[in-house]
Amino acid sequence: MSDSDMNAHADRLTGTSLRALAEAGEARSQALILRAAGLELDATKQRLDQGALSALFDFAHARGLECKRDALLSGEIVNATEGRPALHMAYRHGGHLADSDAAGLVARTQAQTRAFAERVRSGEFAPSGVAIERVVNIGIGGSDLGPRLVADALADHADGGPELRFVASLDPSDLKHAIAGANPAAILFIVASKSFSTQETLMSGEAAREWLAGHVGADRAGAHFAAASAAPDKAEAFGIDPALVFDFPDWVGGRYSVWSAVGLALEIGLGPDVFQAFRDGARAMDEHFATAPLERNMPVLKGLIDVWNRVGLGYPARCVAAYSARLGKLADYFQQLEMESLGKSVTVDGKPGPTPGGALVWGGNGTEIQHSFFQWLHQGGDIVPVDFIGIRRHFASPDPRERALAANMAAQGAALLDGRQVDPASEPELAAHKSMPGGRPSATLLMDDLAPATLGALIALHEHKVFVESVLYEINPFDQWGVELGKVLTKGILDGDISGYDASTKALLARTGLTAD
Ligand code: F6P
């Protein structure tokens, strides 16, 4: 499918009623409803017919999606600008990896984190003579969002492990809140940082150590620290006991790192078996992605739909609405995964991109967001497709609140699809205000239940669908050069070296009197 093909299909379908499309028959529904790894994707509310769909699959074939997927999964260098493979899947596959060096490394670090997690959970690891009651993960971006999402989502599976807290912000109140009420002798800090050079993480880590030294003594404080990093030498230089530095290779991207030692807090808090079940669910999705024909492949279908909405129909954003209080961090997690991966308009070859890259991703929890920004989705001037993420079990739950939650989710999809036309004859003053255009696409993703394996599959689905999009956009989804400049400029400000800065920033700094420590 060339851009003009995509435009032709989009022009043809833009005027079509979404309801008519949704009622187009069994063959369309079969093509747009897929099941894999405990998940069901229902894309029947998308502005797509079989003509456009098969053109999208032709496009994927023409872009060499299958070869590129195989290159990714077999550990070829797919991150060209950093000269690395992207082998985070290795952490879900243990010894099944083709590359024996990678397999050995993964097996070694998985054995180490499991053994340490068991020591902490059993109380054997007690650096100040008492068992660890609270684990505080200090990290940001991929070293925070994954562990935070999974800790929240699987909190019901924790089974007596230490409490998990998270510090990401440089605002001192974040650390203050994470340690409030804790017994300093029973706390473990995990400094999670792939680079071990991230300012926020290192400054918070130092502040945590200072606080702890004031309670358990400077000589003992260090024993309450572990690290997860791809730069173990830097973690050791920071003062962390080498035996408690859990490393991972640089071919695990930050936003793909929850499966690696970055998941250490989860392995401790939820237990190694729950953490393994989470990885196993991702592995089931990996196997599906690797083997299912493109037309029956869930990450491929989802990726193509998101490309279609972004490029074909020109929708700039996508909303993620999770109908589970436990999935409150899902939209944040997907936001980093997708926007750091696809927020680029330069091709792999360094040319201006043929597309503007991936969509803006944002969202929150249903039903709360129905009472905040859904008004905008229903009647605002922009069309933003919504991904509804729900729990299949809720639909037939004996608890009426769970059934109501599911009903709300289904109702929102129906309302966006159909809208409502109020007859001006019956309500002359308010008909225009009460009418809703409808024709707004959505997808429904059902998890059989909110279990470790289905959560793993859900995350892996999104990792792979991001990869599919990147192939169609012709961009490298594994680098993130766009975040570098701000870091350099922050350093300049703190070093007092701002001669090359713009007049507005200089004036701001002069007015406010920021100085380095
Ligand atoms: O600034 C963005 C980023 O580089 C992310 O890609 C990464 O997840 C985050 O910072 C944290 O990096 P690190 O794990 O190296 O501290």
Short mmCIF file of C-alpha atoms and ligand atoms in Angstrom, two decimals:
data_model
loop_
_atom_site.label_atom_id
_atom_site.label_comp_id
_atom_site.label_asym_id
_atom_site.label_seq_id
_atom_site.Cartn_x
_atom_site.Cartn_y
_atom_site.Cartn_z
CA MET A 1 0.00 0.00 0.00
CA SER A 2 1.53 3.29 -0.99
CA ASP A 3 0.61 6.51 0.76
CA SER A 4 -1.80 7.27 -2.07
CA ASP A 5 -3.46 3.84 -1.67
CA MET A 6 -3.86 4.54 2.00
CA ASN A 7 -5.34 7.95 1.23
CA ALA A 8 -7.73 6.44 -1.33
CA HIS A 9 -9.03 3.90 1.19
CA ALA A 10 -9.24 6.59 3.85
CA ASP A 11 -11.23 8.90 1.54
CA ARG A 12 -13.57 6.08 0.66
CA LEU A 13 -14.17 5.13 4.30
CA THR A 14 -14.25 8.57 5.92
CA GLY A 15 -17.82 9.18 4.84
CA THR A 16 -19.00 5.67 5.71
CA SER A 17 -21.07 5.16 8.83
CA LEU A 18 -19.13 3.33 11.53
CA ARG A 19 -22.31 1.52 12.45
CA ALA A 20 -22.71 0.24 8.91
CA LEU A 21 -19.10 -0.96 8.97
CA ALA A 22 -19.62 -2.68 12.33
CA GLU A 23 -22.60 -4.48 10.84
CA ALA A 24 -20.83 -5.50 7.64
CA GLY A 25 -20.92 -9.18 8.49
CA GLU A 26 -19.20 -12.19 9.92
CA ALA A 27 -16.13 -12.22 7.66
CA ARG A 28 -15.14 -8.68 8.72
CA SER A 29 -15.69 -9.53 12.39
CA GLN A 30 -13.60 -12.65 12.10
CA ALA A 31 -10.76 -10.66 10.59
CA LEU A 32 -10.94 -8.05 13.34
CA ILE A 33 -11.34 -10.22 16.45
CA LEU A 34 -8.26 -12.15 17.52
CA ARG A 35 -7.36 -14.18 20.59
CA ALA A 36 -3.85 -14.91 21.88
CA ALA A 37 -2.09 -15.52 25.21
CA GLY A 38 -5.17 -14.86 27.36
CA LEU A 39 -6.11 -11.67 25.49
CA GLU A 40 -8.85 -10.84 23.03
CA LEU A 41 -8.56 -7.92 20.64
CA ASP A 42 -11.87 -6.72 19.19
CA ALA A 43 -11.25 -4.12 16.50
CA THR A 44 -14.71 -4.25 14.93
CA LYS A 45 -15.36 -0.62 15.91
CA GLN A 46 -12.50 0.60 13.71
CA ARG A 47 -13.04 2.56 10.51
CA LEU A 48 -11.81 -0.31 8.38
CA ASP A 49 -13.32 -2.67 5.87
CA GLN A 50 -11.80 -5.75 4.34
CA GLY A 51 -10.49 -3.84 1.34
CA ALA A 52 -8.52 -1.41 3.49
CA LEU A 53 -7.44 -4.18 5.82
CA SER A 54 -6.02 -6.37 3.11
CA ALA A 55 -4.24 -3.34 1.61
CA LEU A 56 -2.66 -2.74 5.03
CA PHE A 57 -1.45 -6.34 5.18
CA ASP A 58 -0.04 -5.99 1.65
CA PHE A 59 1.76 -2.87 2.85
CA ALA A 60 3.23 -4.81 5.78
CA HIS A 61 4.38 -7.62 3.48
CA ALA A 62 5.87 -5.10 1.07
CA ARG A 63 7.81 -3.42 3.89
CA GLY A 64 9.30 -6.82 4.77
CA LEU A 65 7.62 -7.04 8.15
CA GLU A 66 8.12 -10.79 8.50
CA CYS A 67 11.86 -10.59 7.75
CA LYS A 68 12.26 -7.62 10.06
CA ARG A 69 10.35 -9.39 12.84
CA ASP A 70 12.60 -12.45 12.42
CA ALA A 71 15.68 -10.22 12.53
CA LEU A 72 14.46 -8.68 15.78
CA LEU A 73 13.68 -12.02 17.40
CA SER A 74 16.93 -13.64 16.33
CA GLY A 75 19.06 -10.91 17.87
CA GLU A 76 20.25 -9.05 14.79
CA ILE A 77 21.33 -5.42 15.16
CA VAL A 78 17.98 -3.67 14.82
CA ASN A 79 19.01 -0.57 16.77
CA ALA A 80 21.27 0.82 14.08
CA THR A 81 22.07 4.20 15.63
CA GLU A 82 23.42 2.50 18.75
CA GLY A 83 24.72 -0.62 16.98
CA ARG A 84 22.79 -3.07 19.17
CA PRO A 85 20.19 -5.80 19.00
CA ALA A 86 17.01 -5.41 21.08
CA LEU A 87 16.90 -8.65 22.97
CA HIS A 88 14.73 -7.86 25.99
CA MET A 89 12.69 -10.96 24.99
CA ALA A 90 15.67 -13.02 26.15
CA TYR A 91 14.51 -12.47 29.72
CA ARG A 92 11.28 -14.31 28.97
CA HIS A 93 12.97 -17.18 27.14
CA GLY A 94 15.74 -18.32 29.44
CA GLY A 95 17.82 -21.02 27.80
CA HIS A 96 15.85 -21.01 24.53
CA LEU A 97 17.94 -18.25 23.03
CA ALA A 98 19.94 -18.86 19.91
CA ASP A 99 22.81 -16.71 21.16
CA SER A 100 24.46 -18.76 23.88
CA ASP A 101 26.36 -15.79 25.38
CA ALA A 102 23.09 -13.94 25.86
CA ALA A 103 21.41 -17.08 27.20
CA GLY A 104 24.22 -17.63 29.71
CA LEU A 105 24.12 -14.03 30.86
CA VAL A 106 20.36 -14.05 31.27
CA ALA A 107 20.40 -17.35 33.14
CA ARG A 108 23.13 -16.10 35.49
CA THR A 109 21.41 -12.85 36.38
CA GLN A 110 18.00 -14.50 36.70
CA ALA A 111 19.44 -17.00 39.17
CA GLN A 112 21.08 -14.14 41.10
CA THR A 113 17.99 -11.96 41.35
CA ARG A 114 15.81 -14.95 42.31
CA ALA A 115 18.22 -16.01 45.05
CA PHE A 116 18.44 -12.46 46.41
CA ALA A 117 14.65 -12.02 46.29
CA GLU A 118 14.22 -15.23 48.25
CA ARG A 119 16.78 -14.11 50.85
CA VAL A 120 14.99 -10.80 51.32
CA ARG A 121 11.53 -12.39 51.48
CA SER A 122 12.62 -15.05 53.98
CA GLY A 123 14.24 -12.47 56.27
CA GLU A 124 17.70 -13.99 55.83
CA PHE A 125 18.90 -10.74 54.28
CA ALA A 126 18.80 -8.43 57.28
CA PRO A 127 21.60 -5.83 57.05
CA SER A 128 20.64 -4.20 60.34
CA GLY A 129 19.48 -7.36 62.09
CA VAL A 130 15.78 -7.19 61.14
CA ALA A 131 13.93 -8.45 58.08
CA ILE A 132 13.24 -6.03 55.22
CA GLU A 133 9.71 -4.64 55.40
CA ARG A 134 9.83 -2.00 52.69
CA VAL A 135 11.61 -1.89 49.33
CA VAL A 136 12.02 1.52 47.72
CA ASN A 137 12.83 1.51 44.01
CA ILE A 138 14.67 4.66 42.96
CA GLY A 139 14.59 5.09 39.19
CA ILE A 140 12.94 7.06 36.42
CA GLY A 141 11.47 6.39 32.96
CA GLY A 142 11.85 2.73 32.10
CA SER A 143 13.55 2.10 35.43
CA ASP A 144 10.38 3.22 37.20
CA LEU A 145 7.26 2.93 35.05
CA GLY A 146 7.41 -0.82 34.44
CA PRO A 147 8.05 -1.83 38.06
CA ARG A 148 5.47 0.71 39.24
CA LEU A 149 2.79 -0.52 36.80
CA VAL A 150 3.33 -4.19 37.62
CA ALA A 151 3.51 -3.60 41.39
CA ASP A 152 0.13 -1.87 41.27
CA ALA A 153 -1.47 -4.29 38.84
CA LEU A 154 -0.42 -7.43 40.69
CA ALA A 155 -0.62 -6.12 44.26
CA ASP A 156 -3.22 -8.79 45.06
CA HIS A 157 -0.59 -11.45 44.30
CA ALA A 158 2.00 -10.08 46.73
CA ASP A 159 1.46 -12.80 49.32
CA GLY A 160 3.27 -11.30 52.28
CA GLY A 161 6.32 -9.80 50.54
CA PRO A 162 7.81 -6.46 51.62
CA GLU A 163 5.84 -3.34 50.74
CA LEU A 164 6.95 -1.66 47.48
CA ARG A 165 7.41 2.09 47.11
CA PHE A 166 8.79 4.15 44.23
CA VAL A 167 10.79 7.34 43.91
CA ALA A 168 11.16 8.94 40.49
CA SER A 169 10.98 12.68 41.04
CA LEU A 170 13.77 14.99 42.11
CA ASP A 171 11.22 16.78 44.25
CA PRO A 172 12.39 15.84 47.78
CA SER A 173 8.81 15.18 48.79
CA ASP A 174 8.80 12.04 46.61
CA LEU A 175 11.53 10.37 48.66
CA LYS A 176 10.06 11.77 51.87
CA HIS A 177 6.73 10.13 51.06
CA ALA A 178 8.35 6.80 50.09
CA ILE A 179 10.17 6.50 53.43
CA ALA A 180 7.49 7.99 55.67
CA GLY A 181 6.64 5.68 58.54
CA ALA A 182 9.30 3.12 57.62
CA ASN A 183 11.65 1.50 60.09
CA PRO A 184 15.07 2.55 58.67
CA ALA A 185 16.60 -0.74 59.80
CA ALA A 186 14.02 -2.63 57.70
CA ILE A 187 14.31 -0.74 54.45
CA LEU A 188 16.03 -1.74 51.21
CA PHE A 189 16.71 0.81 48.48
CA ILE A 190 17.12 -0.44 44.93
CA VAL A 191 18.79 2.07 42.65
CA ALA A 192 17.55 1.11 39.19
CA SER A 193 19.31 2.82 36.32
CA LYS A 194 20.47 1.32 33.06
CA SER A 195 23.09 4.02 32.57
CA PHE A 196 23.71 4.70 36.25
CA SER A 197 24.24 8.30 35.25
CA THR A 198 20.71 9.66 35.38
CA GLN A 199 20.72 12.83 37.45
CA GLU A 200 17.33 12.32 39.11
CA THR A 201 18.12 8.78 40.20
CA LEU A 202 21.61 9.47 41.49
CA MET A 203 20.61 12.56 43.46
CA SER A 204 17.68 10.73 45.06
CA GLY A 205 19.92 7.72 45.77
CA GLU A 206 22.44 9.95 47.54
CA ALA A 207 19.68 11.64 49.55
CA ALA A 208 18.33 8.23 50.57
CA ARG A 209 21.76 7.11 51.71
CA GLU A 210 22.24 10.28 53.74
CA TRP A 211 18.86 9.79 55.41
CA LEU A 212 19.65 6.18 56.20
CA ALA A 213 23.13 6.99 57.50
CA GLY A 214 21.47 9.33 60.00
CA HIS A 215 19.51 6.35 61.37
CA VAL A 216 21.60 3.19 61.03
CA GLY A 217 25.03 4.80 60.80
CA ALA A 218 27.16 5.68 57.78
CA ASP A 219 29.04 2.37 57.86
CA ARG A 220 25.85 0.30 57.70
CA ALA A 221 23.75 2.44 55.32
CA GLY A 222 25.44 1.05 52.19
CA ALA A 223 24.37 -2.48 53.10
CA HIS A 224 20.74 -1.42 52.61
CA PHE A 225 21.34 -0.67 48.93
CA ALA A 226 21.14 -2.87 45.83
CA ALA A 227 21.34 -1.80 42.19
CA ALA A 228 20.03 -2.88 38.80
CA SER A 229 22.17 -1.50 36.01
CA ALA A 230 23.86 -2.06 32.68
CA ALA A 231 26.80 -0.08 34.08
CA PRO A 232 27.74 -2.19 37.13
CA ASP A 233 31.11 -0.44 37.50
CA LYS A 234 29.32 2.88 38.01
CA ALA A 235 26.96 1.32 40.56
CA GLU A 236 29.95 -0.01 42.46
CA ALA A 237 31.68 3.37 42.26
CA PHE A 238 28.51 4.84 43.77
CA GLY A 239 29.26 2.64 46.78
CA ILE A 240 26.96 -0.33 46.27
CA ASP A 241 28.29 -3.73 47.34
CA PRO A 242 29.31 -5.58 44.11
CA ALA A 243 27.43 -8.64 45.37
CA LEU A 244 24.24 -6.57 45.32
CA VAL A 245 24.73 -5.04 41.89
CA PHE A 246 22.53 -6.96 39.43
CA ASP A 247 23.55 -6.25 35.89
CA PHE A 248 21.93 -6.51 32.50
CA PRO A 249 23.33 -5.91 29.02
CA ASP A 250 22.98 -2.69 27.04
CA TRP A 251 20.80 -4.48 24.46
CA VAL A 252 17.92 -4.22 26.93
CA GLY A 253 16.37 -0.81 26.26
CA GLY A 254 15.28 1.23 29.28
CA ARG A 255 11.58 1.13 28.36
CA TYR A 256 11.87 -2.64 27.73
CA SER A 257 13.77 -3.39 30.94
CA VAL A 258 11.10 -4.48 33.41
CA TRP A 259 11.83 -8.11 32.48
CA SER A 260 15.49 -7.79 33.49
CA ALA A 261 17.10 -6.97 36.85
CA VAL A 262 15.10 -3.73 36.73
CA GLY A 263 12.21 -5.93 37.88
CA LEU A 264 14.12 -6.79 41.09
CA ALA A 265 11.72 -4.86 43.32
CA LEU A 266 8.87 -6.89 41.81
CA GLU A 267 10.69 -10.16 42.25
CA ILE A 268 11.10 -9.30 45.93
CA GLY A 269 7.68 -7.78 46.56
CA LEU A 270 5.55 -10.16 44.50
CA GLY A 271 7.82 -13.19 44.74
CA PRO A 272 9.98 -14.87 42.10
CA ASP A 273 7.20 -17.23 40.97
CA VAL A 274 4.72 -14.44 40.29
CA PHE A 275 7.45 -12.54 38.45
CA GLN A 276 8.24 -15.63 36.39
CA ALA A 277 4.54 -16.09 35.53
CA PHE A 278 4.55 -12.47 34.33
CA ARG A 279 7.50 -13.26 32.06
CA ASP A 280 5.86 -16.49 30.87
CA GLY A 281 2.79 -14.55 29.73
CA ALA A 282 5.04 -12.27 27.68
CA ARG A 283 6.73 -15.30 26.25
CA ALA A 284 3.37 -16.70 25.09
CA MET A 285 2.79 -13.42 23.23
CA ASP A 286 6.34 -13.58 21.78
CA GLU A 287 5.61 -17.04 20.42
CA HIS A 288 2.34 -15.88 18.92
CA PHE A 289 4.08 -12.86 17.34
CA ALA A 290 6.85 -15.08 15.96
CA THR A 291 4.64 -17.76 14.45
CA ALA A 292 1.08 -16.58 13.68
CA PRO A 293 0.41 -15.59 10.06
CA LEU A 294 0.35 -11.81 9.74
CA GLU A 295 -3.42 -11.78 9.17
CA ARG A 296 -4.04 -13.64 12.49
CA ASN A 297 -1.23 -11.98 14.42
CA MET A 298 -2.44 -9.72 17.23
CA PRO A 299 0.57 -7.34 17.49
CA VAL A 300 0.57 -7.05 13.70
CA LEU A 301 -3.14 -6.26 13.47
CA LYS A 302 -2.95 -3.77 16.35
CA GLY A 303 0.14 -2.11 14.87
CA LEU A 304 -1.49 -1.79 11.45
CA ILE A 305 -4.64 -0.33 12.96
CA ASP A 306 -2.61 2.27 14.85
CA VAL A 307 -0.72 3.17 11.65
CA TRP A 308 -4.02 3.38 9.77
CA ASN A 309 -5.51 5.72 12.36
CA ARG A 310 -2.39 7.87 12.49
CA VAL A 311 -1.45 8.06 8.82
CA GLY A 312 -4.51 6.95 6.86
CA LEU A 313 -7.14 8.79 8.86
CA GLY A 314 -4.83 11.44 10.31
CA TYR A 315 -5.79 11.06 13.98
CA PRO A 316 -2.91 12.53 16.00
CA ALA A 317 -3.53 10.76 19.32
CA ARG A 318 -4.80 7.59 20.96
CA CYS A 319 -6.46 7.28 24.34
CA VAL A 320 -5.86 4.27 26.60
CA ALA A 321 -8.81 3.72 28.94
CA ALA A 322 -8.18 0.91 31.43
CA TYR A 323 -11.24 -0.39 33.25
CA SER A 324 -9.47 -1.69 36.34
CA ALA A 325 -8.35 0.33 39.34
CA ARG A 326 -5.22 -1.80 39.32
CA LEU A 327 -4.19 -0.59 35.87
CA GLY A 328 -3.89 3.05 36.87
CA LYS A 329 -0.33 3.29 35.55
CA LEU A 330 -0.99 1.54 32.25
CA ALA A 331 -1.46 4.68 30.17
CA ASP A 332 1.74 6.18 31.63
CA TYR A 333 3.63 3.00 30.81
CA PHE A 334 2.35 2.86 27.23
CA GLN A 335 3.06 6.56 26.89
CA GLN A 336 6.79 6.04 27.41
CA LEU A 337 6.89 2.77 25.46
CA GLU A 338 5.19 4.29 22.44
CA MET A 339 6.20 7.93 22.47
CA GLU A 340 9.88 7.36 23.24
CA SER A 341 9.95 4.62 20.59
CA LEU A 342 7.88 6.22 17.84
CA GLY A 343 8.14 9.95 18.53
CA LYS A 344 10.56 10.45 15.64
CA SER A 345 10.35 11.86 12.17
CA VAL A 346 13.69 10.65 10.86
CA THR A 347 13.99 7.31 9.06
CA VAL A 348 16.43 4.57 10.00
CA ASP A 349 18.65 5.95 7.20
CA GLY A 350 18.63 9.44 8.68
CA LYS A 351 16.25 10.92 6.09
CA PRO A 352 13.13 12.98 6.83
CA GLY A 353 10.41 10.48 7.70
CA PRO A 354 7.65 9.64 5.26
CA THR A 355 5.25 9.96 8.22
CA PRO A 356 5.14 12.06 11.40
CA GLY A 357 5.84 8.92 13.52
CA GLY A 358 3.61 7.49 16.22
CA ALA A 359 0.62 9.08 17.92
CA LEU A 360 0.42 10.96 21.18
CA VAL A 361 -0.73 8.44 23.80
CA TRP A 362 -2.59 9.37 26.93
CA GLY A 363 -5.35 8.00 29.12
CA GLY A 364 -6.38 6.90 32.56
CA ASN A 365 -8.81 4.78 34.47
CA GLY A 366 -12.40 4.07 33.58
CA THR A 367 -14.84 4.97 34.95
CA GLU A 368 -13.08 7.98 36.51
CA ILE A 369 -12.06 9.42 33.14
CA GLN A 370 -15.67 9.25 31.93
CA HIS A 371 -16.26 11.98 34.50
CA SER A 372 -13.30 14.08 33.44
CA PHE A 373 -12.15 14.12 29.79
CA PHE A 374 -14.62 11.82 28.02
CA GLN A 375 -16.79 14.85 27.27
CA TRP A 376 -13.97 15.96 24.93
CA LEU A 377 -13.82 12.53 23.28
CA HIS A 378 -17.57 12.51 22.61
CA GLN A 379 -18.18 16.08 21.49
CA GLY A 380 -14.80 17.76 20.98
CA GLY A 381 -13.72 18.78 17.50
CA ASP A 382 -10.90 16.20 17.30
CA ILE A 383 -11.32 12.50 16.78
CA VAL A 384 -9.14 10.34 18.98
CA PRO A 385 -9.48 6.56 18.82
CA VAL A 386 -9.79 4.89 22.21
CA ASP A 387 -8.36 1.57 23.36
CA PHE A 388 -10.65 0.15 26.01
CA ILE A 389 -8.78 -2.32 28.19
CA GLY A 390 -10.94 -4.45 30.43
CA ILE A 391 -11.20 -7.71 32.30
CA ARG A 392 -13.34 -10.37 30.64
CA ARG A 393 -14.22 -11.96 33.99
CA HIS A 394 -15.95 -8.75 35.06
CA PHE A 395 -18.71 -9.15 32.44
CA ALA A 396 -20.16 -12.20 34.21
CA SER A 397 -18.95 -11.41 37.72
CA PRO A 398 -21.17 -12.16 40.73
CA ASP A 399 -20.15 -8.71 42.04
CA PRO A 400 -22.55 -6.11 40.58
CA ARG A 401 -19.83 -3.43 40.71
CA GLU A 402 -17.60 -5.44 38.39
CA ARG A 403 -20.50 -6.02 36.00
CA ALA A 404 -21.27 -2.27 36.09
CA LEU A 405 -17.61 -1.50 35.34
CA ALA A 406 -17.74 -3.78 32.30
CA ALA A 407 -21.10 -2.30 31.22
CA ASN A 408 -19.65 1.20 31.41
CA MET A 409 -16.77 0.21 29.19
CA ALA A 410 -19.05 -1.41 26.59
CA ALA A 411 -21.40 1.59 26.71
CA GLN A 412 -18.60 4.07 26.01
CA GLY A 413 -17.54 2.15 22.91
CA ALA A 414 -21.13 2.09 21.70
CA ALA A 415 -21.60 5.82 22.39
CA LEU A 416 -18.44 6.76 20.50
CA LEU A 417 -19.46 4.58 17.57
CA ASP A 418 -23.06 5.67 17.17
CA GLY A 419 -23.32 9.06 18.81
CA ARG A 420 -26.84 10.43 19.15
CA GLN A 421 -29.00 12.69 17.04
CA VAL A 422 -31.57 14.57 19.09
CA ASP A 423 -34.54 15.74 17.03
CA PRO A 424 -34.66 19.59 17.02
CA ALA A 425 -38.44 19.35 16.75
CA SER A 426 -38.66 17.71 20.16
CA GLU A 427 -35.98 19.86 21.86
CA PRO A 428 -35.47 22.99 19.78
CA GLU A 429 -33.14 24.71 22.28
CA LEU A 430 -30.97 21.79 23.30
CA ALA A 431 -30.94 19.39 20.36
CA ALA A 432 -27.60 20.67 19.05
CA HIS A 433 -26.03 20.55 22.52
CA LYS A 434 -27.26 17.06 23.27
CA SER A 435 -26.39 15.55 19.91
CA MET A 436 -23.12 13.69 19.49
CA PRO A 437 -21.55 13.01 16.13
CA GLY A 438 -20.44 9.41 16.79
CA GLY A 439 -18.30 7.77 14.13
CA ARG A 440 -15.41 7.69 16.59
CA PRO A 441 -13.41 4.45 16.46
CA SER A 442 -12.29 2.33 19.39
CA ALA A 443 -10.75 -1.07 20.07
CA THR A 444 -11.54 -3.34 22.98
CA LEU A 445 -8.80 -5.42 24.54
CA LEU A 446 -9.99 -7.96 27.07
CA MET A 447 -7.69 -9.73 29.50
CA ASP A 448 -9.19 -13.03 30.64
CA ASP A 449 -8.31 -11.91 34.16
CA LEU A 450 -5.81 -9.52 35.69
CA ALA A 451 -3.21 -12.24 36.31
CA PRO A 452 0.60 -12.11 36.05
CA ALA A 453 0.61 -13.97 32.73
CA THR A 454 -2.07 -11.86 31.03
CA LEU A 455 -0.35 -8.67 32.19
CA GLY A 456 2.92 -9.95 30.71
CA ALA A 457 1.12 -10.74 27.46
CA LEU A 458 -0.52 -7.30 27.38
CA ILE A 459 2.82 -5.52 27.73
CA ALA A 460 4.54 -7.79 25.18
CA LEU A 461 1.64 -7.20 22.77
CA HIS A 462 2.31 -3.47 22.95
CA GLU A 463 6.09 -3.86 22.65
CA HIS A 464 5.61 -5.84 19.46
CA LYS A 465 2.91 -3.63 18.02
CA VAL A 466 5.28 -0.67 18.50
CA PHE A 467 7.88 -2.60 16.51
CA VAL A 468 5.33 -3.29 13.76
CA GLU A 469 4.51 0.42 13.57
CA SER A 470 8.21 1.30 13.42
CA VAL A 471 8.65 -0.94 10.37
CA LEU A 472 5.83 0.84 8.59
CA TYR A 473 7.05 4.28 9.66
CA GLU A 474 10.64 3.24 8.72
CA ILE A 475 12.07 4.50 12.02
CA ASN A 476 14.32 3.03 14.70
CA PRO A 477 12.10 2.41 17.74
CA PHE A 478 14.99 1.54 20.05
CA ASP A 479 16.88 4.82 20.41
CA GLN A 480 15.81 8.10 22.08
CA TRP A 481 18.17 10.86 21.00
CA GLY A 482 15.48 13.45 21.53
CA VAL A 483 15.85 13.36 25.30
CA GLU A 484 19.56 14.19 25.29
CA LEU A 485 19.54 17.95 24.70
CA GLY A 486 17.56 18.79 27.84
CA LYS A 487 20.03 16.82 29.96
CA VAL A 488 22.99 18.74 28.50
CA LEU A 489 21.29 22.10 29.00
CA THR A 490 20.40 21.25 32.62
CA LYS A 491 24.06 20.55 33.28
CA GLY A 492 24.98 23.90 31.71
CA ILE A 493 22.55 25.69 34.02
CA LEU A 494 23.82 23.92 37.13
CA ASP A 495 27.44 24.57 36.09
CA GLY A 496 26.66 28.26 35.50
CA ASP A 497 27.69 27.96 31.86
CA ILE A 498 24.78 29.61 30.04
CA SER A 499 26.48 32.07 27.72
CA GLY A 500 25.00 30.38 24.64
CA TYR A 501 21.44 30.21 26.03
CA ASP A 502 18.52 32.26 24.72
CA ALA A 503 17.58 35.60 26.27
CA SER A 504 14.32 34.34 27.76
CA THR A 505 16.03 31.51 29.66
CA LYS A 506 18.87 33.76 30.80
CA ALA A 507 16.36 36.30 32.11
CA LEU A 508 14.37 33.57 33.90
CA LEU A 509 17.52 32.35 35.65
CA ALA A 510 18.59 35.88 36.54
CA ARG A 511 15.15 36.65 38.04
CA THR A 512 14.95 33.47 40.07
CA GLY A 513 18.57 33.22 41.22
CA LEU A 514 19.19 29.51 40.57
CA THR A 515 22.66 28.50 41.70
CA ALA A 516 24.61 25.26 41.68
CA ASP A 517 25.29 23.51 44.99
O1 F6P B 1 15.72 10.15 29.48
C1 F6P B 1 15.07 9.04 28.96
C2 F6P B 1 15.67 7.80 29.46
O2 F6P B 1 16.89 7.64 28.85
C3 F6P B 1 14.79 6.59 29.24
O3 F6P B 1 14.96 6.02 28.00
C4 F6P B 1 15.17 5.72 30.38
O4 F6P B 1 14.20 4.74 30.63
C5 F6P B 1 15.29 6.73 31.49
O5 F6P B 1 15.88 7.85 30.87
C6 F6P B 1 16.10 6.30 32.68
O6 F6P B 1 17.41 5.96 32.30
P1 F6P B 1 18.32 5.08 33.24
O7 F6P B 1 17.65 3.76 33.45
O8 F6P B 1 19.62 4.96 32.50
O9 F6P B 1 18.48 5.80 34.54
#
